[in-house]
Amino acid sequence: MIKKYLLGMAIVIASTCHATAPVDVNQADQAALDGIKGIGPRMSQTILDERKKGGNFKDWPDLEQRVKGIKTKSAVRLSGAGLTVDGKPRKATARTK
């Protein structure tokens, strides 16, 4: 019984660590982008296509301008789910709180 409990706890801890690991939009592949809550296959493909076409994203405003469907409010939400641009999270503004 205790082994099952410990195994269950280990799985919960491992999945929590994986879910909160930052994913940089300039380095991630489609699977990593799909792992971010709020990004599905269509949006991850759009991000990859835009990155291929226009190069790496300079900052959050650049990502928001180039990728249809990502605006300030959704960018803050995606950042909270672990997405970063050059390792930086999107800071919330007074409008997005």
Short mmCIF file of N, CA and C in Angstrom, two decimals:
data_model
loop_
_atom_site.label_atom_id
_atom_site.label_comp_id
_atom_site.label_asym_id
_atom_site.label_seq_id
_atom_site.Cartn_x
_atom_site.Cartn_y
_atom_site.Cartn_z
N MET A 1 0.82 -1.20 0.00
CA MET A 1 0.00 0.00 0.00
C MET A 1 0.86 1.26 0.00
N ILE A 2 1.89 1.26 0.82
CA ILE A 2 2.75 2.44 0.90
C ILE A 2 3.52 2.64 -0.40
N LYS A 3 3.86 1.54 -1.07
CA LYS A 3 4.58 1.66 -2.34
C LYS A 3 3.70 2.35 -3.38
N LYS A 4 2.41 2.01 -3.42
CA LYS A 4 1.49 2.65 -4.36
C LYS A 4 1.35 4.13 -4.05
N TYR A 5 1.29 4.45 -2.77
CA TYR A 5 1.19 5.84 -2.36
C TYR A 5 2.43 6.62 -2.79
N LEU A 6 3.60 6.08 -2.53
CA LEU A 6 4.85 6.74 -2.90
C LEU A 6 4.97 6.88 -4.42
N LEU A 7 4.56 5.86 -5.14
CA LEU A 7 4.60 5.92 -6.60
C LEU A 7 3.66 7.02 -7.10
N GLY A 8 2.47 7.08 -6.53
CA GLY A 8 1.51 8.12 -6.90
C GLY A 8 2.06 9.51 -6.63
N MET A 9 2.69 9.69 -5.48
CA MET A 9 3.28 10.99 -5.14
C MET A 9 4.42 11.34 -6.10
N ALA A 10 5.23 10.36 -6.45
CA ALA A 10 6.33 10.61 -7.39
C ALA A 10 5.79 11.04 -8.76
N ILE A 11 4.71 10.42 -9.19
CA ILE A 11 4.11 10.78 -10.48
C ILE A 11 3.56 12.20 -10.43
N VAL A 12 2.90 12.56 -9.35
CA VAL A 12 2.35 13.91 -9.21
C VAL A 12 3.47 14.94 -9.22
N ILE A 13 4.53 14.68 -8.49
CA ILE A 13 5.66 15.61 -8.43
C ILE A 13 6.32 15.74 -9.80
N ALA A 14 6.53 14.62 -10.48
CA ALA A 14 7.16 14.65 -11.80
C ALA A 14 6.31 15.40 -12.80
N SER A 15 5.00 15.18 -12.77
CA SER A 15 4.14 15.86 -13.74
C SER A 15 4.04 17.35 -13.43
N THR A 16 4.09 17.72 -12.18
CA THR A 16 4.05 19.13 -11.80
C THR A 16 5.32 19.83 -12.26
N CYS A 17 6.44 19.20 -12.08
CA CYS A 17 7.71 19.80 -12.52
C CYS A 17 7.73 19.96 -14.02
N HIS A 18 7.24 18.98 -14.75
CA HIS A 18 7.23 19.06 -16.21
C HIS A 18 6.29 20.15 -16.70
N ALA A 19 5.15 20.29 -16.06
CA ALA A 19 4.14 21.25 -16.52
C ALA A 19 4.57 22.68 -16.31
N THR A 20 5.42 22.93 -15.32
CA THR A 20 5.82 24.30 -15.03
C THR A 20 7.18 24.65 -15.63
N ALA A 21 7.81 23.73 -16.32
CA ALA A 21 9.10 24.02 -16.93
C ALA A 21 8.91 25.04 -18.05
N PRO A 22 9.72 26.10 -18.05
CA PRO A 22 9.56 27.12 -19.09
C PRO A 22 9.86 26.56 -20.49
N VAL A 23 9.11 27.05 -21.44
CA VAL A 23 9.28 26.67 -22.84
C VAL A 23 9.55 27.96 -23.62
N ASP A 24 10.74 28.07 -24.20
CA ASP A 24 11.07 29.27 -24.95
C ASP A 24 10.54 29.14 -26.38
N VAL A 25 9.77 30.13 -26.79
CA VAL A 25 9.12 30.11 -28.09
C VAL A 25 10.13 30.08 -29.24
N ASN A 26 11.34 30.57 -29.02
CA ASN A 26 12.35 30.59 -30.08
C ASN A 26 13.14 29.29 -30.20
N GLN A 27 12.99 28.39 -29.23
CA GLN A 27 13.75 27.14 -29.26
C GLN A 27 12.86 25.91 -29.29
N ALA A 28 11.59 26.07 -28.97
CA ALA A 28 10.69 24.93 -28.81
C ALA A 28 10.30 24.30 -30.14
N ASP A 29 10.10 22.99 -30.10
CA ASP A 29 9.52 22.30 -31.25
C ASP A 29 8.01 22.24 -31.05
N GLN A 30 7.31 21.63 -32.00
CA GLN A 30 5.85 21.63 -31.94
C GLN A 30 5.34 20.89 -30.71
N ALA A 31 5.97 19.81 -30.33
CA ALA A 31 5.51 19.05 -29.16
C ALA A 31 5.63 19.88 -27.89
N ALA A 32 6.73 20.61 -27.75
CA ALA A 32 6.91 21.45 -26.56
C ALA A 32 5.88 22.57 -26.52
N LEU A 33 5.62 23.19 -27.67
CA LEU A 33 4.61 24.25 -27.72
C LEU A 33 3.22 23.70 -27.42
N ASP A 34 2.91 22.52 -27.94
CA ASP A 34 1.61 21.89 -27.67
C ASP A 34 1.44 21.58 -26.19
N GLY A 35 2.54 21.43 -25.48
CA GLY A 35 2.48 21.14 -24.05
C GLY A 35 2.08 22.33 -23.20
N ILE A 36 2.06 23.52 -23.78
CA ILE A 36 1.65 24.72 -23.06
C ILE A 36 0.12 24.80 -23.08
N LYS A 37 -0.47 24.95 -21.91
CA LYS A 37 -1.93 25.07 -21.83
C LYS A 37 -2.36 26.33 -22.59
N GLY A 38 -3.26 26.15 -23.54
CA GLY A 38 -3.74 27.27 -24.35
C GLY A 38 -3.17 27.28 -25.75
N ILE A 39 -2.18 26.43 -26.01
CA ILE A 39 -1.61 26.31 -27.35
C ILE A 39 -1.95 24.93 -27.89
N GLY A 40 -2.65 24.91 -29.00
CA GLY A 40 -2.99 23.65 -29.65
C GLY A 40 -2.14 23.45 -30.89
N PRO A 41 -2.40 22.38 -31.62
CA PRO A 41 -1.60 22.08 -32.82
C PRO A 41 -1.61 23.19 -33.87
N ARG A 42 -2.76 23.83 -34.06
CA ARG A 42 -2.84 24.88 -35.08
C ARG A 42 -1.98 26.09 -34.69
N MET A 43 -2.11 26.53 -33.44
CA MET A 43 -1.33 27.69 -33.02
C MET A 43 0.16 27.38 -32.96
N SER A 44 0.52 26.18 -32.51
CA SER A 44 1.95 25.85 -32.46
C SER A 44 2.53 25.83 -33.87
N GLN A 45 1.77 25.33 -34.84
CA GLN A 45 2.25 25.34 -36.24
C GLN A 45 2.37 26.76 -36.75
N THR A 46 1.42 27.62 -36.39
CA THR A 46 1.48 29.02 -36.80
C THR A 46 2.73 29.69 -36.22
N ILE A 47 3.03 29.42 -34.97
CA ILE A 47 4.22 29.98 -34.33
C ILE A 47 5.48 29.50 -35.05
N LEU A 48 5.56 28.21 -35.33
CA LEU A 48 6.74 27.66 -36.02
C LEU A 48 6.88 28.24 -37.43
N ASP A 49 5.77 28.36 -38.14
CA ASP A 49 5.81 28.92 -39.50
C ASP A 49 6.29 30.37 -39.47
N GLU A 50 5.78 31.14 -38.53
CA GLU A 50 6.18 32.55 -38.43
C GLU A 50 7.64 32.68 -38.00
N ARG A 51 8.08 31.81 -37.13
CA ARG A 51 9.49 31.83 -36.70
C ARG A 51 10.40 31.48 -37.87
N LYS A 52 9.97 30.53 -38.69
CA LYS A 52 10.76 30.15 -39.87
C LYS A 52 10.80 31.29 -40.88
N LYS A 53 9.66 31.95 -41.07
CA LYS A 53 9.54 33.02 -42.06
C LYS A 53 10.26 34.30 -41.62
N GLY A 54 10.07 34.69 -40.37
CA GLY A 54 10.59 35.99 -39.93
C GLY A 54 11.72 35.95 -38.93
N GLY A 55 12.20 34.74 -38.62
CA GLY A 55 13.27 34.62 -37.64
C GLY A 55 12.73 34.59 -36.22
N ASN A 56 13.64 34.52 -35.27
CA ASN A 56 13.25 34.46 -33.88
C ASN A 56 12.46 35.69 -33.47
N PHE A 57 11.61 35.50 -32.47
CA PHE A 57 10.83 36.60 -31.93
C PHE A 57 11.74 37.41 -31.01
N LYS A 58 11.73 38.74 -31.18
CA LYS A 58 12.60 39.61 -30.40
C LYS A 58 12.13 39.73 -28.96
N ASP A 59 10.81 39.85 -28.80
CA ASP A 59 10.23 40.05 -27.47
C ASP A 59 8.75 39.71 -27.54
N TRP A 60 8.04 39.88 -26.43
CA TRP A 60 6.62 39.55 -26.41
C TRP A 60 5.80 40.40 -27.39
N PRO A 61 6.01 41.71 -27.47
CA PRO A 61 5.23 42.47 -28.45
C PRO A 61 5.44 41.99 -29.89
N ASP A 62 6.65 41.55 -30.21
CA ASP A 62 6.93 41.01 -31.54
C ASP A 62 6.11 39.74 -31.77
N LEU A 63 6.07 38.85 -30.79
CA LEU A 63 5.27 37.63 -30.89
C LEU A 63 3.80 37.97 -31.07
N GLU A 64 3.30 38.91 -30.27
CA GLU A 64 1.89 39.30 -30.34
C GLU A 64 1.53 39.92 -31.69
N GLN A 65 2.46 40.63 -32.28
CA GLN A 65 2.20 41.27 -33.57
C GLN A 65 2.23 40.27 -34.71
N ARG A 66 3.13 39.31 -34.65
CA ARG A 66 3.32 38.39 -35.76
C ARG A 66 2.44 37.15 -35.76
N VAL A 67 1.95 36.74 -34.59
CA VAL A 67 1.16 35.51 -34.52
C VAL A 67 -0.30 35.84 -34.25
N LYS A 68 -1.12 35.57 -35.24
CA LYS A 68 -2.55 35.82 -35.11
C LYS A 68 -3.10 34.95 -33.98
N GLY A 69 -3.90 35.56 -33.12
CA GLY A 69 -4.49 34.83 -32.00
C GLY A 69 -3.78 35.05 -30.69
N ILE A 70 -2.61 35.68 -30.74
CA ILE A 70 -1.91 36.00 -29.49
C ILE A 70 -1.88 37.51 -29.34
N LYS A 71 -2.62 37.97 -28.37
CA LYS A 71 -2.64 39.40 -28.01
C LYS A 71 -2.20 39.50 -26.56
N THR A 72 -2.18 40.70 -26.01
CA THR A 72 -1.65 40.92 -24.68
C THR A 72 -2.26 40.02 -23.63
N LYS A 73 -3.57 39.94 -23.58
CA LYS A 73 -4.23 39.15 -22.54
C LYS A 73 -3.89 37.66 -22.67
N SER A 74 -3.94 37.14 -23.89
CA SER A 74 -3.61 35.72 -24.07
C SER A 74 -2.11 35.48 -23.86
N ALA A 75 -1.28 36.46 -24.18
CA ALA A 75 0.17 36.32 -23.96
C ALA A 75 0.47 36.20 -22.47
N VAL A 76 -0.21 36.98 -21.65
CA VAL A 76 -0.02 36.90 -20.19
C VAL A 76 -0.45 35.52 -19.70
N ARG A 77 -1.56 35.01 -20.22
CA ARG A 77 -2.05 33.69 -19.84
C ARG A 77 -1.06 32.60 -20.27
N LEU A 78 -0.56 32.68 -21.49
CA LEU A 78 0.41 31.69 -21.99
C LEU A 78 1.71 31.75 -21.19
N SER A 79 2.12 32.95 -20.84
CA SER A 79 3.32 33.11 -20.02
C SER A 79 3.13 32.46 -18.66
N GLY A 80 1.95 32.62 -18.09
CA GLY A 80 1.66 31.98 -16.81
C GLY A 80 1.69 30.45 -16.91
N ALA A 81 1.42 29.93 -18.10
CA ALA A 81 1.45 28.49 -18.34
C ALA A 81 2.86 27.99 -18.65
N GLY A 82 3.83 28.92 -18.75
CA GLY A 82 5.23 28.50 -18.93
C GLY A 82 5.90 28.96 -20.21
N LEU A 83 5.21 29.67 -21.09
CA LEU A 83 5.82 30.14 -22.33
C LEU A 83 6.69 31.36 -22.06
N THR A 84 7.86 31.39 -22.67
CA THR A 84 8.76 32.55 -22.54
C THR A 84 9.23 32.98 -23.93
N VAL A 85 9.71 34.21 -24.02
CA VAL A 85 10.37 34.70 -25.22
C VAL A 85 11.77 35.10 -24.78
N ASP A 86 12.77 34.42 -25.32
CA ASP A 86 14.16 34.59 -24.90
C ASP A 86 14.32 34.46 -23.39
N GLY A 87 13.58 33.51 -22.82
CA GLY A 87 13.68 33.22 -21.39
C GLY A 87 12.93 34.17 -20.48
N LYS A 88 12.21 35.13 -21.08
CA LYS A 88 11.51 36.13 -20.26
C LYS A 88 10.00 35.90 -20.30
N PRO A 89 9.37 35.94 -19.12
CA PRO A 89 7.91 35.83 -19.09
C PRO A 89 7.27 37.15 -19.52
N ARG A 90 6.00 37.08 -19.86
CA ARG A 90 5.25 38.29 -20.23
C ARG A 90 4.73 38.92 -18.95
N LYS A 91 5.07 40.15 -18.73
CA LYS A 91 4.60 40.86 -17.54
C LYS A 91 3.17 41.34 -17.77
N ALA A 92 2.36 41.20 -16.74
CA ALA A 92 0.98 41.69 -16.81
C ALA A 92 0.98 43.21 -16.74
N THR A 93 0.07 43.80 -17.46
CA THR A 93 -0.10 45.25 -17.40
C THR A 93 -1.38 45.56 -16.63
N ALA A 94 -1.62 46.83 -16.36
CA ALA A 94 -2.83 47.22 -15.64
C ALA A 94 -4.08 46.76 -16.40
N ARG A 95 -4.02 46.75 -17.72
CA ARG A 95 -5.18 46.34 -18.55
C ARG A 95 -5.43 44.84 -18.47
N THR A 96 -4.41 44.04 -18.21
CA THR A 96 -4.57 42.59 -18.26
C THR A 96 -4.84 41.98 -16.89
N LYS A 97 -4.80 42.76 -15.84
CA LYS A 97 -5.02 42.20 -14.50
C LYS A 97 -6.48 42.05 -14.21
#
